[in-house]
Short mmCIF file of C-alpha atoms in Angstrom, two decimals:
data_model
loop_
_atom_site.label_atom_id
_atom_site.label_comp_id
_atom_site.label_asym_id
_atom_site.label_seq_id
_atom_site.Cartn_x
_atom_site.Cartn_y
_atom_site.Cartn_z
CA UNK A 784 85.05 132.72 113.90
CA UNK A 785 84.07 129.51 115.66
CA UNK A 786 85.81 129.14 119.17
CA UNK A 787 88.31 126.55 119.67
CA UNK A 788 91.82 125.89 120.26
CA UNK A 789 94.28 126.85 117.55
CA UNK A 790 97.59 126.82 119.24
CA UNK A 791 98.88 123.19 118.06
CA UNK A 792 101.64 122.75 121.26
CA UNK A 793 98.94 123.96 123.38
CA UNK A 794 97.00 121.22 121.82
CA UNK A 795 99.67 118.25 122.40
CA UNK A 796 100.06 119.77 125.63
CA UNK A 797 96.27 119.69 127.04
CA UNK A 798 96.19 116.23 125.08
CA UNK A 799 98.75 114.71 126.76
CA UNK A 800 97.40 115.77 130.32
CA UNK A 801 93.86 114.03 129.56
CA UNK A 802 95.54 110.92 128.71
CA UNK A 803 97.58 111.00 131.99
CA UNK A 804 94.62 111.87 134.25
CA UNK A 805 92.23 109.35 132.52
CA UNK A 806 94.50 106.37 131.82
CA UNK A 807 95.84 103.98 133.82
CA UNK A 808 99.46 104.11 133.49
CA UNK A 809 100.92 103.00 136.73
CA UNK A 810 102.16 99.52 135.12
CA UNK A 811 104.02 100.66 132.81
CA UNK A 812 108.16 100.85 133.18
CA UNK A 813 109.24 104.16 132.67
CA UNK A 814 110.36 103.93 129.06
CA UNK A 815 107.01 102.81 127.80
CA UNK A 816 105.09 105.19 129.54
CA UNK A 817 105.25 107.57 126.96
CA UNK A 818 104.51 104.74 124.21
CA UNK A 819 101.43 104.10 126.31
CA UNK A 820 100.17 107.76 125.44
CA UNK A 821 100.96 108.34 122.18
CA UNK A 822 99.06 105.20 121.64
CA UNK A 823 96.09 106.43 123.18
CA UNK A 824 96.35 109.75 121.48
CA UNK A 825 96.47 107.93 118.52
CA UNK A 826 93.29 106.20 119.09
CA UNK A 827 91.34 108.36 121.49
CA UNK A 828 90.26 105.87 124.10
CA UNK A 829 92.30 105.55 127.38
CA UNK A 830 91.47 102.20 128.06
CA UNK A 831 94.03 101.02 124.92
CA UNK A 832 96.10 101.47 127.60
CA UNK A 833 94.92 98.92 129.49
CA UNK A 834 94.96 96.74 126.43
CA UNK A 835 98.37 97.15 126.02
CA UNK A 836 100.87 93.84 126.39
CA UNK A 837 104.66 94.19 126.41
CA UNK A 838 107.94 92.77 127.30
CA UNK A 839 109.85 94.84 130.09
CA UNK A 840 112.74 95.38 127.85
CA UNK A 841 110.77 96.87 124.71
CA UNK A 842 111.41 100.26 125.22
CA UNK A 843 114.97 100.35 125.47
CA UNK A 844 115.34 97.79 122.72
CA UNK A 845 113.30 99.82 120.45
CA UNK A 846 115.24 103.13 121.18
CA UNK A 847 118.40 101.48 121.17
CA UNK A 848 117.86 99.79 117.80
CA UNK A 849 116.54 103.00 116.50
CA UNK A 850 119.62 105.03 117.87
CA UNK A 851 121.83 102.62 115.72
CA UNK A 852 120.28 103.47 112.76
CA UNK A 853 117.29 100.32 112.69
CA UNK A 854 115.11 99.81 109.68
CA UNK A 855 111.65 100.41 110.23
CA UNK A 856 109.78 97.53 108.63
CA UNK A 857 106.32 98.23 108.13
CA UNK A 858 103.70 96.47 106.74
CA UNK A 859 101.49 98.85 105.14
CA UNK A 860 102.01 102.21 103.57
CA UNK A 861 100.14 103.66 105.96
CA UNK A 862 102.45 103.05 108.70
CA UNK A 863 105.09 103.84 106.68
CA UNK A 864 103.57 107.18 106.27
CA UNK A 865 102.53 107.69 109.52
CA UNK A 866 106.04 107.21 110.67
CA UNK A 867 107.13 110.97 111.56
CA UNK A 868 110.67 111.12 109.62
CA UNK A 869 112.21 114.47 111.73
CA UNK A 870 112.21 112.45 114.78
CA UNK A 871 113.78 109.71 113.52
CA UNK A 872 117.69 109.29 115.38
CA UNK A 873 119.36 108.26 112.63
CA UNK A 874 117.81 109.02 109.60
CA UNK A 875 116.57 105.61 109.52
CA UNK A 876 115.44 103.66 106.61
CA UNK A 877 112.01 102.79 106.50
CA UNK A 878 110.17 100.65 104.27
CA UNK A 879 107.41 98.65 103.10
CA UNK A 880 107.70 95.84 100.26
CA UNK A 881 104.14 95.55 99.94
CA UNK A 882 104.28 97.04 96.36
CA UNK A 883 106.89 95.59 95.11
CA UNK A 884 106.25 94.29 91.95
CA UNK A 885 107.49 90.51 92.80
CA UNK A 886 104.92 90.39 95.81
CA UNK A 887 101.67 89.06 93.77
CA UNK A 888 103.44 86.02 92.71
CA UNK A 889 104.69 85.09 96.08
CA UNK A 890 101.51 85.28 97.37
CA UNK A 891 100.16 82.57 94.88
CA UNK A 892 103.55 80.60 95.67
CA UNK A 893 102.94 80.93 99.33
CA UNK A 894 99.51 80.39 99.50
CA UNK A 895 98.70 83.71 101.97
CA UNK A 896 98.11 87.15 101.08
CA UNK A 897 99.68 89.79 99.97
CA UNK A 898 101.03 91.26 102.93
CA UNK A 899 102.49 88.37 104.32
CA UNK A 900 104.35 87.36 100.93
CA UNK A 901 105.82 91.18 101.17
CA UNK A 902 107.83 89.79 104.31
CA UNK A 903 109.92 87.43 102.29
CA UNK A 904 111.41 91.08 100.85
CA UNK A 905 112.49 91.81 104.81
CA UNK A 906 115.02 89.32 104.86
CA UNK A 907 118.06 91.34 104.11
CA UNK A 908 116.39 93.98 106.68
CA UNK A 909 115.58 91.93 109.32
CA UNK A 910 118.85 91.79 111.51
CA UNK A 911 118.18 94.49 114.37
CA UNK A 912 115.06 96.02 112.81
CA UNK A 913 111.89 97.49 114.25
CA UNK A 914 109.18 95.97 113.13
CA UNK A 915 106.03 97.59 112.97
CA UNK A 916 102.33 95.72 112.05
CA UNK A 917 99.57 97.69 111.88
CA UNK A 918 97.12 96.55 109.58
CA UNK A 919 97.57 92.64 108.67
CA UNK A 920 97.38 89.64 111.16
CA UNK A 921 98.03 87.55 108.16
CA UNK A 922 101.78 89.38 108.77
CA UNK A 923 102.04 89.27 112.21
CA UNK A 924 101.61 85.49 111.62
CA UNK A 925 103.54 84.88 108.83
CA UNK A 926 106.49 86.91 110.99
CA UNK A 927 106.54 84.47 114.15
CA UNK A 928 106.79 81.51 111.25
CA UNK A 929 109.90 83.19 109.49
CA UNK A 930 111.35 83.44 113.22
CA UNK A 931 110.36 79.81 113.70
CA UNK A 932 112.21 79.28 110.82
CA UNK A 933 115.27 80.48 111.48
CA UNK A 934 115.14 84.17 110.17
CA UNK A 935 117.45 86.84 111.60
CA UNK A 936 115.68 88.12 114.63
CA UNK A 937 114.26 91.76 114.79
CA UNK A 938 115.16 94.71 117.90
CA UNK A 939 111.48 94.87 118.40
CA UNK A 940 108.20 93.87 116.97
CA UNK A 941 104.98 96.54 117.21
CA UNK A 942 101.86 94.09 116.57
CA UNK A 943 98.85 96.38 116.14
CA UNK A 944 96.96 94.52 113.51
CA UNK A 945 93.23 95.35 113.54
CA UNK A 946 90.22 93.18 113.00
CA UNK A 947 88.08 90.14 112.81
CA UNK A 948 89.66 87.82 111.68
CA UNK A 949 93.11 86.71 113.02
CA UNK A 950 93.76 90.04 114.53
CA UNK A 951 93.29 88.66 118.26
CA UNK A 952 94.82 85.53 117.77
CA UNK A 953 97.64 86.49 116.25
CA UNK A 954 98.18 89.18 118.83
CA UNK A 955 98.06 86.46 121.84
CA UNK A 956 100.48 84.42 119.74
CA UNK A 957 102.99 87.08 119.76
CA UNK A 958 102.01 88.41 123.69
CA UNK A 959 102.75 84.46 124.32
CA UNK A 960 105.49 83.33 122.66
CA UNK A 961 107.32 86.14 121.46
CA UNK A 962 110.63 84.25 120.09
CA UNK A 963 112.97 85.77 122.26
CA UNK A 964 112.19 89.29 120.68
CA UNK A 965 111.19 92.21 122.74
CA UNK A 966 107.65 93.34 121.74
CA UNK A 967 104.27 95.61 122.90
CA UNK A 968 101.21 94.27 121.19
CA UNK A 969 97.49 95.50 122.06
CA UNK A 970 95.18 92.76 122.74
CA UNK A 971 91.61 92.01 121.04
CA UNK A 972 90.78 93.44 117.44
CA UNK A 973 91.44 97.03 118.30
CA UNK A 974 94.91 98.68 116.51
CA UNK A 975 95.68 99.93 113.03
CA UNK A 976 98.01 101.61 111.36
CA UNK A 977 97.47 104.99 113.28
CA UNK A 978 98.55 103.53 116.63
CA UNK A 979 101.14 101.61 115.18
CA UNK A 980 103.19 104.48 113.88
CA UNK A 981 102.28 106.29 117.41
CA UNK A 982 104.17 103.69 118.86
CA UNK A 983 107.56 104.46 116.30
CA UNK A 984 106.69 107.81 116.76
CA UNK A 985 107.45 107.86 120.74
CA UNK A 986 110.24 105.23 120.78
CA UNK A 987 111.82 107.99 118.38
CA UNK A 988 112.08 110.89 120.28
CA UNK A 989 111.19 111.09 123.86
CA UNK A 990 108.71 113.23 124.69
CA UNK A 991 109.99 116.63 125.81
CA UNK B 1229 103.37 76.57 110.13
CA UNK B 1230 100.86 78.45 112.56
CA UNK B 1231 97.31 77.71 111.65
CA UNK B 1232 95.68 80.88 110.48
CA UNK B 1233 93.41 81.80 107.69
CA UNK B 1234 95.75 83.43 104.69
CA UNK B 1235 93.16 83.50 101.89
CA UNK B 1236 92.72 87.46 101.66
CA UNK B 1237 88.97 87.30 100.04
CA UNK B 1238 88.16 84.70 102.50
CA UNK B 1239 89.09 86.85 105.16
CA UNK B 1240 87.37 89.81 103.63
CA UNK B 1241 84.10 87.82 103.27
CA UNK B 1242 84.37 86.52 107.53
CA UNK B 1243 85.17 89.49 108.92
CA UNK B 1244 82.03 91.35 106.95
CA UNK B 1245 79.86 88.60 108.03
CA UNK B 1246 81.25 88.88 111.29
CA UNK B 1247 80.38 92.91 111.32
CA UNK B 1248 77.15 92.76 109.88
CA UNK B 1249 76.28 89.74 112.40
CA UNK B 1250 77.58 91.93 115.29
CA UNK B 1251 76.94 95.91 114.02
CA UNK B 1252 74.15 97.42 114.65
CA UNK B 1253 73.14 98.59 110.75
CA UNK B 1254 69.02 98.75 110.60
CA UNK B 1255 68.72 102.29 110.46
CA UNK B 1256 71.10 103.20 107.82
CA UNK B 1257 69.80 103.94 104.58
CA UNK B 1258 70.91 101.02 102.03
CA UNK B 1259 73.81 103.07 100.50
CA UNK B 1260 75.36 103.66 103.36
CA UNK B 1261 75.00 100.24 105.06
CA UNK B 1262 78.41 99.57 102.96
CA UNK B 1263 80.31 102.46 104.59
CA UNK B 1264 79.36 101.91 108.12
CA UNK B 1265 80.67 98.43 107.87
CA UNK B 1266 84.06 99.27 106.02
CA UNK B 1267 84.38 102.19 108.86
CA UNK B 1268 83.64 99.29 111.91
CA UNK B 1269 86.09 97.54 109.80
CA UNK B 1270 88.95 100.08 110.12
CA UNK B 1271 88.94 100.27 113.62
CA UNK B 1272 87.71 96.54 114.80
CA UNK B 1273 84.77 98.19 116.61
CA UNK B 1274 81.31 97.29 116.18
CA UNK B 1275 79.86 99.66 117.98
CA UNK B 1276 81.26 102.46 116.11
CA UNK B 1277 78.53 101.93 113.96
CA UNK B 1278 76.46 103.53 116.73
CA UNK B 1279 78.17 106.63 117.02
CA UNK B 1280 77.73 107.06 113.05
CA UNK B 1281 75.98 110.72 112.59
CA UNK B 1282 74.81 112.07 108.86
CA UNK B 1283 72.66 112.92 106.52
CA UNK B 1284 70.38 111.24 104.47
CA UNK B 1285 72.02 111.98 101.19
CA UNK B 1286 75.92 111.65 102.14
CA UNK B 1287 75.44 108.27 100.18
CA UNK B 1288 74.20 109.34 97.35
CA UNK B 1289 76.16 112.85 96.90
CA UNK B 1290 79.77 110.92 97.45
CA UNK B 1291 79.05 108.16 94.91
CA UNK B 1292 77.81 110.84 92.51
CA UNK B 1293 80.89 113.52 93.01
CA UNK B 1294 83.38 110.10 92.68
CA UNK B 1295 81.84 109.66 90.07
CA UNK B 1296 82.04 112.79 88.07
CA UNK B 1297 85.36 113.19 88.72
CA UNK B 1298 85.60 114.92 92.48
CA UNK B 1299 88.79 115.48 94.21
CA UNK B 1300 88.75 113.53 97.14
CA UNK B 1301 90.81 116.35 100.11
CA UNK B 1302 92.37 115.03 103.18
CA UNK B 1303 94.01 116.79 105.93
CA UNK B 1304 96.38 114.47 106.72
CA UNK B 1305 99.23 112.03 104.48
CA UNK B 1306 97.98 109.03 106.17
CA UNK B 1307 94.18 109.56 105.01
CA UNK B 1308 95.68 110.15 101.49
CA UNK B 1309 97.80 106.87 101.69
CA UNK B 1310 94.30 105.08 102.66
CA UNK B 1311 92.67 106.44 99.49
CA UNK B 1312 92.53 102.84 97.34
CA UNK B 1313 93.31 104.28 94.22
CA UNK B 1314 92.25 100.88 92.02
CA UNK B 1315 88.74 101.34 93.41
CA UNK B 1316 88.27 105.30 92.54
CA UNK B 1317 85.86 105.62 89.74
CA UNK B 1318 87.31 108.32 87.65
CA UNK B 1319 91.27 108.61 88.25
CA UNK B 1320 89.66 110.82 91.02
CA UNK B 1321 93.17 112.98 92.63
CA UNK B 1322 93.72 112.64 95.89
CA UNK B 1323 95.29 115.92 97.37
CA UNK B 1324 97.12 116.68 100.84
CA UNK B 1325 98.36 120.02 101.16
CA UNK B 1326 99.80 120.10 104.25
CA UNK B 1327 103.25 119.55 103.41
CA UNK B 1328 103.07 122.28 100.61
CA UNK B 1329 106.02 124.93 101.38
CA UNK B 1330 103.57 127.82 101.75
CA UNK B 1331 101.53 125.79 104.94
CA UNK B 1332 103.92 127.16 107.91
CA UNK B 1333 103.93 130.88 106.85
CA UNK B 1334 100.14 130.33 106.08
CA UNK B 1335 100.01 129.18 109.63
CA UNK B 1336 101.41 131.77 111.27
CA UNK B 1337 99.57 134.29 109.62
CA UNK B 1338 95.77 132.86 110.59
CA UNK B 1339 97.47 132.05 114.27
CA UNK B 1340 96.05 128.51 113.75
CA UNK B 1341 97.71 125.12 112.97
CA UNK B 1342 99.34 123.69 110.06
CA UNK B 1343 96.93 121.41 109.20
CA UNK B 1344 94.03 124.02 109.35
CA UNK B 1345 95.99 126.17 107.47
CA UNK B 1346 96.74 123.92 104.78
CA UNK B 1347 92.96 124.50 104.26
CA UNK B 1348 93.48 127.86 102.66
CA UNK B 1349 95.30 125.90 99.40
CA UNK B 1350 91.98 123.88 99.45
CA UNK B 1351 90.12 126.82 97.79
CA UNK B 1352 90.73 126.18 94.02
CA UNK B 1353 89.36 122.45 94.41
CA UNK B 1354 86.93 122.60 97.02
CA UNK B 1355 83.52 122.98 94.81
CA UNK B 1356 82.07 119.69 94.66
CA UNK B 1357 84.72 117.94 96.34
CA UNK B 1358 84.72 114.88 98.74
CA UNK B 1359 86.34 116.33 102.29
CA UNK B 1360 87.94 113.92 104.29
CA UNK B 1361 89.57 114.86 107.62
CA UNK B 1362 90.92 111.76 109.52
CA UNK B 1363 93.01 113.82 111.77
CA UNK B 1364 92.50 117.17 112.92
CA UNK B 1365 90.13 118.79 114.72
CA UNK B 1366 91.19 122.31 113.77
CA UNK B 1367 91.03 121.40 110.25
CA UNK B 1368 87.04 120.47 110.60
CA UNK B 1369 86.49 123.83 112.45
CA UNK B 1370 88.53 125.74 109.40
CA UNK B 1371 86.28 124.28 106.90
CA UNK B 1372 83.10 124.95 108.86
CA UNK B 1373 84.72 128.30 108.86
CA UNK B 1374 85.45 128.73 105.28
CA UNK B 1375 82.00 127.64 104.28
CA UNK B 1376 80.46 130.42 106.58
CA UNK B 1377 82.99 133.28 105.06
CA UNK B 1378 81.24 131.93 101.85
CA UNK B 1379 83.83 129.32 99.95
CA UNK B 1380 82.88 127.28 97.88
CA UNK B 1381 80.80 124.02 98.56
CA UNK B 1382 82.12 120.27 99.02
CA UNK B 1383 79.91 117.49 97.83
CA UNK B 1384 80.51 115.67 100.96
CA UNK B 1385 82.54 116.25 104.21
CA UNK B 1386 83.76 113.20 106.00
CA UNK B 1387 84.76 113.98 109.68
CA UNK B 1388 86.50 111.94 111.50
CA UNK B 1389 89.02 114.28 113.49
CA UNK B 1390 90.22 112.01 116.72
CA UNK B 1391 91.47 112.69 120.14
CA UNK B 1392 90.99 114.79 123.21
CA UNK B 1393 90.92 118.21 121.81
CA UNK B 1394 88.56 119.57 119.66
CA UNK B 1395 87.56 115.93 118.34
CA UNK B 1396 84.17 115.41 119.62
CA UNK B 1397 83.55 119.49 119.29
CA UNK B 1398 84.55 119.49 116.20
CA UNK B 1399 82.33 116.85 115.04
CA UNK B 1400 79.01 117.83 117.14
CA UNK B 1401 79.91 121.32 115.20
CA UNK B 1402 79.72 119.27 111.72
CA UNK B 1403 76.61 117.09 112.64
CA UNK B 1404 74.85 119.96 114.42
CA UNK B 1405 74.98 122.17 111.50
CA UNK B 1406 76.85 120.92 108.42
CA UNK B 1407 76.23 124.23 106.43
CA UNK B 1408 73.84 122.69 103.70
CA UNK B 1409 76.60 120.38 103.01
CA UNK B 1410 75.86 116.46 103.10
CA UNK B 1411 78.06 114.67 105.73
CA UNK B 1412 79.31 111.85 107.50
CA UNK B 1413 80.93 111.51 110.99
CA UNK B 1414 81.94 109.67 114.13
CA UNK B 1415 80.23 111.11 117.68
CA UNK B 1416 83.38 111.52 120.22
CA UNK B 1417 86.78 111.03 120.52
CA UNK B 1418 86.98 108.40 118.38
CA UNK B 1419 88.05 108.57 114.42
CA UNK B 1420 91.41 108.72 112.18
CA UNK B 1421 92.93 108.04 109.04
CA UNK B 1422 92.27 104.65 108.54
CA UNK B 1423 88.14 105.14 109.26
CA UNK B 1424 87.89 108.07 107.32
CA UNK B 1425 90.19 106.38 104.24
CA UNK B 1426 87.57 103.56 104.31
CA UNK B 1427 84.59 105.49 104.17
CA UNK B 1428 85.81 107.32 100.94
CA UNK B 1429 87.11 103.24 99.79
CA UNK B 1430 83.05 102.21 100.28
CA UNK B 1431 81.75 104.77 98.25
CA UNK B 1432 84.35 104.54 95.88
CA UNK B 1433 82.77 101.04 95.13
CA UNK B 1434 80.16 98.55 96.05
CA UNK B 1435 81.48 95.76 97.55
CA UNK B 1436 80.49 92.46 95.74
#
């Protein structure tokens, strides 16, 4: 038998105290805090947190949306799956359009990719929803465009697109002009899917 | 409209150029050039190239269990979402156990966690699989375990456990002595679905 911890709580538990000892978390209000760590459990590096840009009103907007039953737009299944349903308030919907079988030929009518033609399928969803990005910045983009346009505005959106290409810039776009919506983005070409659904995952349920 | 590239392939093609401009790749043998650059991909970090660790034949022994039909195994429902099933070269499945009704009472009898003990329903698909674990640390140490009580041999083991406990352990474990098995990992605390998905997406086909 190899020696190492098997306990999982004990695990979360000893987790959670490296992240608070070796990240700096003084700037954060109180109900992002425990966004902040999740995040960087998600991604093992402590200086995500650093990386971190927010609105001071995005925790309670996300955990009030998500105690009124908010969809959870994602925009990869990925997220989706990483999105942990038992802590969920209120058995909240959540989805991703990205398969949907209309999606290829609004790409082509669009002129962007996939993922960003799957938003056109978040309409009806949109009103008071949580979204979450954590793959595309082609999505994160085409999002602050619907909102320019006139869409319904979301509770909350989660940009963690990861990358080289658009994935910075269409972070800062967000962290600059975020439309009114509350938001917590991570700068630079670090984020994906993983920390993403961290991010759901602690607006969800706070930590006990 | 926002001014942003939203040609997918073009993207592809800019951020590879990008990575390969930026990445560190000399001393990897040619096929595995293609998986260290999907895997700095993932995550948006060059220099996780650097912390690549594995053996001379991991390229070689994935492409040829894909191939032939392997199961590709992953420890956690995220890695399995990751999985591009259009690129697999044989209708390869893709299996996650951990959600199977037997894993808690499995769990409790080994005193270990879920997703190590999901390992256990492993057993019937293991020889001449492809391993992925994008996750958990205890699940790496339960497979290094099972190999030395004699089970059956993977083709491959990617490890890419992340986080604070066990992670980096769990991994020197692997690299240090990978029980005859080929392998490929990530030094530290870095890792997670989304790198470990894409290093089973590069050898599931050459990019173009």
């Amino acid at each position: 038998m190899l020696d190492y911890n098997r306990d999982g709580a004990a695990i979360y538990r000893e987790s959670f105290a490296i992240i608070r000892a070796e990240a700096d978390l003084a700037r954060f209000p109180a109900d992002l805090e425990s966004v902040a760590v999740r995040v960087v459990h998600a991604c093992g590096m402590p200086d995500a947190a650093d990386a971190l840009l927010f609105s001071a009103e995005a925790g309670h907007a996300g955990r009030a949306a998500l105690a009124a039953g908010a969809a959870i737009l994602c925009d990869s299944r990925m997220v989706a799956e990483g999105v942990i349903r038992a802590r969920l308030p209120a058995e909240n919907p959540v989805l991703c359009t990205l398969d949907d079988p209309q999606v290829p030929a609004l790409a082509a009518q669009l002129g962007n990719t996939r993922t960003a033609a799957a938003l056109e399928l978040w309409r009806a969803y949109l009103a008071g929803a949580v979204v979450v990005i954590g793959n595309a910045p082609t999505a994160l983009f085409r999002l602050l465009e619907l909102l320019d346009a006139g869409a319904p505005r979301p509770a909350l959106i989660l940009g963690f697109p990861v990358g080289f290409v658009g994935a910075a810039e269409s972070k800062a776009a967000l962290a600059e002009d975020s439309r009114g919506v509350p938001y917590l983005t991570l700068r630079g070409r670090r984020g994906g899917s993983a920390m993403a659904a961290a991010a759901v995952n602690a607006l969800a349920r706070e930590e006990r």
